[in-house]
């Protein structure tokens, strides 16, 4: 009889940055690939001064964000017509499938945040979002 494998604690050292499907630099943290996670991912995102993500949504997955540094405007919803501003120390929750774009409001300083999702391979479920020409409805690419 073979003994069951024991769960293990895994430390993930920060490696170089990768560019995500959202067109932002990420420093990969916890994921299925790095730590064997089965239900979540957690990364550090850096939004360069004045930069923005590509409009997108996360198919079927929730997003939780903790802003470490900077001020970020998140435009969201149909046509990206709604807006909320997050600052250092703020938490932000984005429900599954809600289109959004993140914009660093500083022209000189990068914004940094910890991003977590209930998906261990979250980049596989990033979908582009196009604003509908008529401004109504969903514009999934």
Coordinates of C-alpha atoms in Angstrom, one line a residue, residues 11-140:
X11 CA 7.9 29.4 -1.1
X12 CA 7.9 31.2 -4.4
X13 CA 10.7 33.6 -5.0
X14 CA 10.0 36.5 -7.2
X15 CA 11.4 36.0 -10.7
X16 CA 11.6 38.4 -13.6
X17 CA 8.5 40.0 -14.9
X18 CA 6.1 38.6 -17.6
X19 CA 3.7 40.6 -19.7
X20 CA 0.1 39.4 -19.3
X21 CA -2.7 39.2 -21.7
X22 CA -3.9 42.4 -20.1
X23 CA -0.7 44.0 -21.4
X24 CA 0.7 44.7 -17.9
X25 CA 3.9 43.6 -16.2
X26 CA 3.3 40.8 -13.6
X27 CA 5.6 39.3 -11.1
X28 CA 4.4 35.7 -10.9
X29 CA 3.6 34.5 -7.4
X30 CA 1.3 31.7 -6.4
X31 CA -0.3 29.6 -9.2
X32 CA -0.9 26.0 -10.2
X33 CA 2.4 26.1 -12.1
X34 CA 4.6 27.7 -9.3
X35 CA 3.1 26.2 -6.2
X36 CA 0.7 23.4 -7.2
X37 CA -2.3 25.6 -6.2
X38 CA -5.6 24.1 -7.2
X39 CA -8.0 27.0 -6.6
X40 CA -6.2 30.3 -6.6
X41 CA -3.5 32.5 -8.0
X42 CA -1.8 35.6 -6.5
X43 CA 0.6 37.9 -8.2
X44 CA 2.2 41.4 -8.1
X45 CA 1.1 43.7 -10.9
X46 CA 2.9 46.9 -11.7
X47 CA 1.1 49.5 -13.8
X48 CA 3.7 51.9 -15.3
X49 CA 3.2 55.6 -15.0
X50 CA 0.2 56.7 -17.1
X51 CA -0.3 53.2 -18.4
X52 CA -3.5 51.1 -18.6
X53 CA -4.4 47.5 -19.1
X54 CA -6.1 46.3 -22.2
X55 CA -9.9 46.0 -21.7
X56 CA -10.7 42.5 -20.6
X57 CA -12.7 40.2 -18.3
X58 CA -11.9 37.0 -16.4
X59 CA -14.1 34.2 -17.6
X60 CA -15.9 32.7 -14.6
X61 CA -13.4 33.9 -12.0
X62 CA -13.4 36.5 -9.2
X63 CA -10.6 39.0 -8.8
X64 CA -9.4 40.5 -5.5
X65 CA -6.9 43.4 -5.6
X66 CA -5.0 45.1 -2.8
X67 CA -3.4 48.4 -3.9
X68 CA 0.1 48.7 -2.4
X69 CA 1.2 52.0 -4.0
X70 CA -0.5 54.6 -6.3
X71 CA -3.9 55.5 -7.5
X72 CA -5.7 53.4 -10.0
X73 CA -8.9 54.1 -11.8
X74 CA -10.9 50.9 -12.8
X75 CA -13.4 51.4 -15.5
X76 CA -15.9 48.6 -15.7
X77 CA -19.2 47.3 -16.8
X78 CA -20.9 47.4 -20.2
X79 CA -19.0 49.9 -22.4
X80 CA -16.6 50.5 -19.4
X81 CA -19.1 53.2 -18.4
X82 CA -18.6 52.9 -14.7
X83 CA -15.6 54.0 -12.7
X84 CA -14.0 53.6 -9.2
X85 CA -10.7 54.9 -7.9
X86 CA -8.5 52.8 -5.6
X87 CA -5.6 54.1 -3.6
X88 CA -2.8 52.5 -1.5
X89 CA -4.4 50.4 1.3
X90 CA -7.7 49.9 -0.6
X91 CA -9.2 46.5 -1.5
X92 CA -11.1 46.0 -4.8
X93 CA -13.4 43.1 -5.8
X94 CA -14.3 42.4 -9.4
X95 CA -17.0 39.7 -10.0
X96 CA -16.5 37.1 -12.7
X97 CA -17.0 38.1 -16.3
X98 CA -17.2 41.9 -15.5
X99 CA -15.3 43.8 -18.3
X100 CA -12.8 46.2 -16.9
X101 CA -9.6 48.2 -17.5
X102 CA -7.1 49.5 -14.9
X103 CA -5.5 52.9 -15.4
X104 CA -2.6 54.3 -13.4
X105 CA -3.6 57.9 -12.6
X106 CA 0.0 59.1 -12.0
X107 CA 2.1 60.3 -15.0
X108 CA 5.3 59.8 -13.0
X109 CA 5.0 56.9 -10.5
X110 CA 4.2 53.2 -11.1
X111 CA 1.2 51.7 -9.3
X112 CA 1.6 48.4 -7.6
X113 CA -1.0 45.9 -6.4
X114 CA -1.4 42.3 -5.3
X115 CA -3.9 40.5 -7.5
X116 CA -5.6 37.3 -6.5
X117 CA -8.1 35.1 -8.4
X118 CA -9.9 31.9 -7.7
X119 CA -8.2 30.2 -10.6
X120 CA -4.7 28.6 -10.4
X121 CA -4.1 29.3 -14.2
X122 CA -5.9 32.6 -14.5
X123 CA -4.2 33.9 -17.6
X124 CA -5.9 31.0 -19.5
X125 CA -9.3 32.7 -18.8
X126 CA -8.4 36.3 -19.7
X127 CA -10.7 37.4 -22.5
X128 CA -10.4 40.7 -24.5
X129 CA -13.3 43.1 -24.3
X130 CA -14.2 45.5 -27.1
X131 CA -16.5 48.4 -26.4
X132 CA -19.6 48.0 -28.5
X133 CA -20.0 50.6 -31.3
X134 CA -23.5 51.5 -30.0
X135 CA -22.3 51.6 -26.4
X136 CA -24.9 49.0 -25.4
X137 CA -24.6 45.4 -24.6
X138 CA -21.5 43.3 -24.2
X139 CA -18.5 43.5 -26.5
X140 CA -16.7 40.3 -26.1

